[in-house]
Amino acid sequence: MSKTICQTVVFKNSTPDALYAIYMDAKKHSKAIGGGKVSISAKIGSSYSAWDGYISGKTLCLVKGEMIVQTWRAADFNSSDPDSILVLRFDKRGNETVVNMVHALVPDHKYHGIKSGWDDFYWKPWRKYLLGR
């Protein structure tokens, strides 16, 4: 069985373009998450990895400044687990940007760790990164 994680995160004083760039630029992505090697390209069909290869997948769809869709796989998924699907949507709301994240097909045995991991390893570090820019 698999589960879906849905999260809505608000970033103050930021833009959809800035947050999209943080995710899609390898240097910014690595710096924003506090380290860990990232390899990513803004090319549909390209492979990517983050956290020194712990996360990997392929980019399926990109709408610059608006949306990212990728397959997503953790190194400790079981071999029988299908790749999960990650959708990030960036929406402007006043001086804030809302990130709507849907992470589908997350294996049951990884659900709780991945759900909390988004906050611990992405949203909190991104906030810290944005304050220091």
Coordinates of N, CA and C in Angstrom, one line a residue:
M1 N 0.8 -1.2 0.0 CA 0.0 0.0 0.0 C 0.9 1.3 0.0
S2 N 0.3 2.3 -0.4 CA 1.0 3.6 -0.5 C 0.1 4.7 0.1
K3 N 0.7 5.8 0.4 CA -0.1 7.0 0.9 C 0.3 8.2 0.2
T4 N -0.5 9.3 0.4 CA -0.2 10.6 -0.2 C 0.0 11.6 0.9
I5 N 1.1 12.4 0.7 CA 1.3 13.5 1.6 C 1.0 14.8 0.9
C6 N 0.2 15.6 1.6 CA -0.2 16.9 1.1 C 0.2 17.9 2.1
Q7 N 1.0 18.9 1.7 CA 1.4 20.0 2.6 C 1.3 21.3 1.9
T8 N 0.9 22.3 2.6 CA 0.8 23.7 2.1 C 1.8 24.5 3.0
V9 N 2.7 25.1 2.4 CA 3.7 25.9 3.2 C 3.8 27.3 2.7
V10 N 3.8 28.3 3.6 CA 3.8 29.7 3.2 C 5.2 30.3 3.5
F11 N 5.7 30.9 2.5 CA 7.0 31.6 2.7 C 6.8 33.1 2.5
K12 N 7.1 33.9 3.5 CA 6.9 35.3 3.5 C 8.1 36.0 2.7
N13 N 7.7 37.1 2.1 CA 8.7 37.9 1.4 C 9.5 37.1 0.4
S14 N 8.8 36.3 -0.4 CA 9.5 35.5 -1.4 C 8.6 35.5 -2.6
T15 N 9.1 35.0 -3.7 CA 8.3 34.9 -4.9 C 8.3 33.5 -5.4
P16 N 7.3 33.1 -6.2 CA 7.3 31.8 -6.9 C 8.6 31.5 -7.7
D17 N 9.1 32.5 -8.4 CA 10.3 32.4 -9.2 C 11.5 32.1 -8.3
A18 N 11.6 32.7 -7.2 CA 12.7 32.5 -6.3 C 12.7 31.1 -5.7
L19 N 11.5 30.7 -5.3 CA 11.4 29.3 -4.7 C 11.6 28.2 -5.7
Y20 N 11.1 28.4 -6.9 CA 11.3 27.5 -8.0 C 12.8 27.4 -8.3
A21 N 13.5 28.5 -8.3 CA 15.0 28.5 -8.6 C 15.7 27.8 -7.5
I22 N 15.3 28.0 -6.2 CA 16.0 27.3 -5.1 C 15.9 25.8 -5.3
Y23 N 14.8 25.3 -5.8 CA 14.7 23.9 -6.0 C 15.4 23.4 -7.3
M24 N 15.3 24.2 -8.3 CA 15.8 23.7 -9.6 C 17.3 24.0 -9.9
D25 N 17.9 24.8 -9.1 CA 19.4 25.2 -9.3 C 20.2 24.4 -8.3
A26 N 21.1 23.5 -8.7 CA 21.8 22.6 -7.8 C 22.5 23.3 -6.7
K27 N 23.2 24.4 -7.0 CA 24.0 25.1 -6.0 C 23.0 25.7 -4.9
K28 N 22.0 26.4 -5.4 CA 21.0 27.0 -4.5 C 20.3 25.9 -3.7
H29 N 19.9 24.8 -4.3 CA 19.2 23.7 -3.6 C 20.1 23.2 -2.5
S30 N 21.3 22.9 -2.8 CA 22.3 22.4 -1.8 C 22.4 23.3 -0.7
K31 N 22.7 24.6 -1.0 CA 22.9 25.6 0.1 C 21.6 25.7 0.9
A32 N 20.4 25.7 0.3 CA 19.2 26.0 1.0 C 18.8 24.8 1.9
I33 N 19.3 23.6 1.6 CA 19.0 22.5 2.5 C 20.1 22.2 3.5
G34 N 21.1 23.1 3.5 CA 22.1 23.0 4.5 C 23.2 22.1 4.2
G35 N 23.4 21.8 2.9 CA 24.5 20.9 2.5 C 23.9 19.6 1.8
G36 N 24.8 18.7 1.5 CA 24.3 17.6 0.8 C 24.4 17.8 -0.7
K37 N 25.1 17.0 -1.5 CA 25.3 17.2 -2.9 C 23.9 17.0 -3.6
V38 N 23.7 18.0 -4.5 CA 22.5 18.0 -5.4 C 22.9 18.0 -6.8
S39 N 22.3 17.2 -7.6 CA 22.5 17.3 -9.1 C 21.1 17.4 -9.7
I40 N 20.8 18.5 -10.4 CA 19.5 18.7 -11.0 C 19.6 19.6 -12.2
S41 N 18.7 19.4 -13.2 CA 18.7 20.1 -14.4 C 17.3 20.5 -14.7
A42 N 17.1 21.7 -15.3 CA 15.8 22.2 -15.6 C 15.4 21.7 -17.0
K43 N 15.6 20.4 -17.2 CA 15.3 19.7 -18.5 C 14.4 18.6 -18.3
I44 N 13.2 18.6 -18.9 CA 12.3 17.5 -18.8 C 12.9 16.2 -19.2
G45 N 12.8 15.1 -18.4 CA 13.3 13.8 -18.7 C 14.7 13.6 -18.1
S46 N 15.3 14.7 -17.5 CA 16.6 14.5 -16.9 C 16.5 13.9 -15.5
S47 N 17.5 13.2 -15.1 CA 17.6 12.6 -13.8 C 18.1 13.7 -12.8
Y48 N 17.8 13.5 -11.5 CA 18.2 14.4 -10.5 C 18.6 13.5 -9.2
S49 N 19.3 14.1 -8.3 CA 19.5 13.5 -7.0 C 19.8 14.6 -6.0
A50 N 19.5 14.3 -4.8 CA 19.7 15.3 -3.7 C 20.1 14.5 -2.4
W51 N 20.6 15.2 -1.5 CA 21.1 14.6 -0.2 C 22.1 13.5 -0.5
D52 N 23.1 13.8 -1.3 CA 24.2 12.9 -1.6 C 23.7 11.6 -2.2
G53 N 22.6 11.7 -3.0 CA 22.1 10.5 -3.7 C 21.0 9.8 -2.9
Y54 N 20.7 10.2 -1.7 CA 19.6 9.5 -0.9 C 18.3 9.6 -1.7
I55 N 18.1 10.8 -2.3 CA 16.8 11.0 -3.1 C 17.2 11.0 -4.6
S56 N 16.5 10.4 -5.4 CA 16.7 10.4 -6.8 C 15.4 10.3 -7.6
G57 N 15.5 10.6 -8.9 CA 14.3 10.5 -9.7 C 14.5 11.2 -11.1
K58 N 13.4 11.4 -11.8 CA 13.4 12.1 -13.1 C 12.4 13.2 -13.0
T59 N 12.8 14.2 -13.8 CA 11.9 15.4 -13.9 C 10.9 15.1 -15.0
L60 N 9.6 15.2 -14.7 CA 8.5 14.8 -15.6 C 7.9 16.1 -16.3
C61 N 7.8 17.1 -15.6 CA 7.1 18.3 -16.1 C 7.7 19.5 -15.3
L62 N 7.9 20.6 -16.1 CA 8.3 21.9 -15.5 C 7.5 23.0 -16.1
V63 N 7.0 23.9 -15.2 CA 6.4 25.2 -15.7 C 7.2 26.2 -14.8
K64 N 8.1 26.9 -15.5 CA 9.0 27.8 -14.8 C 8.3 28.8 -13.8
G65 N 8.7 28.7 -12.6 CA 8.1 29.6 -11.6 C 6.8 29.2 -11.1
E66 N 6.2 28.1 -11.6 CA 4.9 27.6 -11.2 C 4.8 26.2 -10.7
M67 N 5.4 25.3 -11.4 CA 5.2 23.9 -11.0 C 6.4 23.0 -11.4
I68 N 6.6 22.0 -10.5 CA 7.6 20.9 -10.8 C 7.0 19.6 -10.5
V69 N 7.1 18.6 -11.4 CA 6.6 17.3 -11.2 C 7.8 16.3 -11.5
Q70 N 8.0 15.4 -10.5 CA 9.1 14.5 -10.6 C 8.8 13.1 -10.1
T71 N 9.4 12.1 -10.6 CA 9.4 10.9 -9.8 C 10.4 11.1 -8.7
W72 N 10.2 10.3 -7.6 CA 10.9 10.6 -6.4 C 11.2 9.2 -5.7
R73 N 12.4 8.9 -5.4 CA 12.7 7.6 -4.8 C 13.8 7.8 -3.7
A74 N 13.6 7.3 -2.5 CA 14.6 7.3 -1.5 C 15.5 6.0 -1.6
A75 N 16.7 6.1 -1.3 CA 17.6 5.0 -1.4 C 17.2 3.8 -0.6
D76 N 16.4 4.1 0.5 CA 16.0 2.9 1.3 C 14.6 2.5 1.0
F77 N 14.0 2.9 -0.1 CA 12.8 2.2 -0.5 C 13.1 0.7 -0.8
N78 N 12.1 -0.1 -0.6 CA 12.3 -1.5 -1.0 C 12.3 -1.6 -2.5
S79 N 13.0 -2.6 -3.0 CA 13.1 -2.8 -4.4 C 11.7 -3.0 -5.1
S80 N 10.8 -3.5 -4.3 CA 9.4 -3.7 -4.8 C 8.5 -2.4 -4.8
D81 N 9.0 -1.4 -4.1 CA 8.3 -0.1 -4.0 C 8.4 0.6 -5.3
P82 N 7.3 1.1 -5.9 CA 7.3 1.9 -7.1 C 7.9 3.3 -6.7
D83 N 8.4 4.0 -7.7 CA 8.8 5.4 -7.5 C 7.5 6.2 -7.0
S84 N 7.8 7.1 -6.1 CA 6.7 8.0 -5.8 C 6.7 9.2 -6.7
I85 N 5.6 10.0 -6.7 CA 5.5 11.2 -7.6 C 5.4 12.4 -6.7
L86 N 6.2 13.4 -7.0 CA 6.2 14.7 -6.3 C 5.7 15.8 -7.2
V87 N 4.8 16.6 -6.7 CA 4.3 17.8 -7.4 C 4.4 18.9 -6.5
L88 N 5.2 19.9 -6.9 CA 5.4 21.2 -6.2 C 4.7 22.3 -7.0
R89 N 3.8 23.1 -6.4 CA 3.1 24.2 -7.1 C 3.4 25.4 -6.3
F90 N 3.8 26.5 -7.0 CA 4.2 27.8 -6.4 C 3.2 28.8 -6.7
D91 N 2.5 29.4 -5.7 CA 1.5 30.4 -6.0 C 1.8 31.7 -5.2
K92 N 1.7 32.8 -5.9 CA 1.9 34.1 -5.2 C 0.6 34.5 -4.5
R93 N 0.8 35.0 -3.3 CA -0.4 35.5 -2.5 C 0.1 36.7 -1.7
G94 N -0.1 37.9 -2.3 CA 0.4 39.1 -1.7 C 1.9 39.1 -1.7
N95 N 2.5 39.4 -0.5 CA 4.0 39.3 -0.4 C 4.5 37.9 0.0
E96 N 3.6 36.9 -0.1 CA 4.0 35.6 0.3 C 3.9 34.7 -0.9
T97 N 4.6 33.5 -0.8 CA 4.4 32.5 -1.8 C 4.0 31.2 -1.1
V98 N 3.0 30.6 -1.6 CA 2.4 29.4 -1.1 C 3.0 28.2 -1.9
V99 N 3.6 27.3 -1.2 CA 4.0 26.1 -1.9 C 3.0 25.0 -1.6
N100 N 2.3 24.5 -2.6 CA 1.4 23.3 -2.4 C 2.2 22.1 -2.9
M101 N 2.4 21.1 -2.0 CA 3.2 20.0 -2.3 C 2.2 18.7 -2.2
V102 N 2.3 17.9 -3.2 CA 1.6 16.6 -3.2 C 2.7 15.6 -3.4
H103 N 2.8 14.6 -2.5 CA 3.8 13.6 -2.7 C 3.0 12.3 -2.6
A104 N 2.8 11.7 -3.8 CA 1.9 10.5 -4.0 C 2.7 9.2 -4.1
L105 N 2.0 8.1 -3.8 CA 2.6 6.8 -3.9 C 3.8 6.6 -2.9
V106 N 3.7 7.2 -1.8 CA 4.8 7.0 -0.8 C 4.5 5.7 -0.1
P107 N 5.5 4.8 0.0 CA 5.3 3.5 0.6 C 4.9 3.7 2.1
D108 N 4.0 2.8 2.5 CA 3.5 2.9 3.9 C 4.7 2.9 4.9
H109 N 5.7 2.1 4.7 CA 6.8 1.9 5.6 C 7.7 3.2 5.7
K110 N 7.5 4.1 4.7 CA 8.4 5.3 4.7 C 7.5 6.6 5.0
Y111 N 6.2 6.4 5.0 CA 5.3 7.6 5.1 C 5.7 8.6 6.2
H112 N 5.8 8.1 7.5 CA 6.0 9.1 8.6 C 7.3 9.8 8.5
G113 N 8.4 9.1 8.1 CA 9.7 9.7 8.0 C 9.7 10.7 6.9
I114 N 9.1 10.4 5.7 CA 9.1 11.3 4.6 C 8.2 12.5 4.9
K115 N 7.1 12.3 5.6 CA 6.2 13.4 5.9 C 6.9 14.4 6.8
S116 N 7.5 13.9 7.9 CA 8.2 14.9 8.8 C 9.5 15.4 8.1
G117 N 10.1 14.6 7.2 CA 11.3 15.0 6.5 C 11.2 16.2 5.7
W118 N 10.0 16.4 5.1 CA 9.8 17.6 4.2 C 9.9 18.8 5.1
D119 N 9.4 18.8 6.3 CA 9.5 20.0 7.2 C 11.0 20.1 7.7
D120 N 11.5 19.0 8.2 CA 12.9 19.0 8.8 C 14.0 19.3 7.8
F121 N 13.9 18.7 6.6 CA 15.0 18.8 5.6 C 14.8 19.7 4.4
Y122 N 13.6 20.3 4.3 CA 13.3 21.3 3.3 C 12.7 22.6 3.8
W123 N 11.5 22.5 4.3 CA 10.8 23.8 4.6 C 11.5 24.6 5.7
K124 N 11.9 24.0 6.8 CA 12.7 24.8 7.8 C 14.0 25.3 7.3
P125 N 14.8 24.5 6.6 CA 16.1 25.0 6.1 C 15.9 26.1 5.0
W126 N 14.8 25.9 4.2 CA 14.5 27.0 3.2 C 14.3 28.3 3.9
R127 N 13.5 28.3 5.0 CA 13.2 29.5 5.7 C 14.5 30.2 6.2
K128 N 15.3 29.4 6.8 CA 16.6 29.9 7.3 C 17.5 30.4 6.1
Y129 N 17.5 29.7 5.0 CA 18.2 30.2 3.8 C 17.7 31.5 3.3
L130 N 16.4 31.6 3.2 CA 15.8 32.9 2.8 C 16.0 34.1 3.7
L131 N 16.1 33.8 5.0 CA 16.5 34.9 5.9 C 17.9 35.4 5.7
G132 N 18.8 34.5 5.3 CA 20.2 34.8 5.2 C 20.6 35.4 3.8
R133 N 19.7 35.4 2.9 CA 20.0 35.9 1.5 C 20.3 37.4 1.5

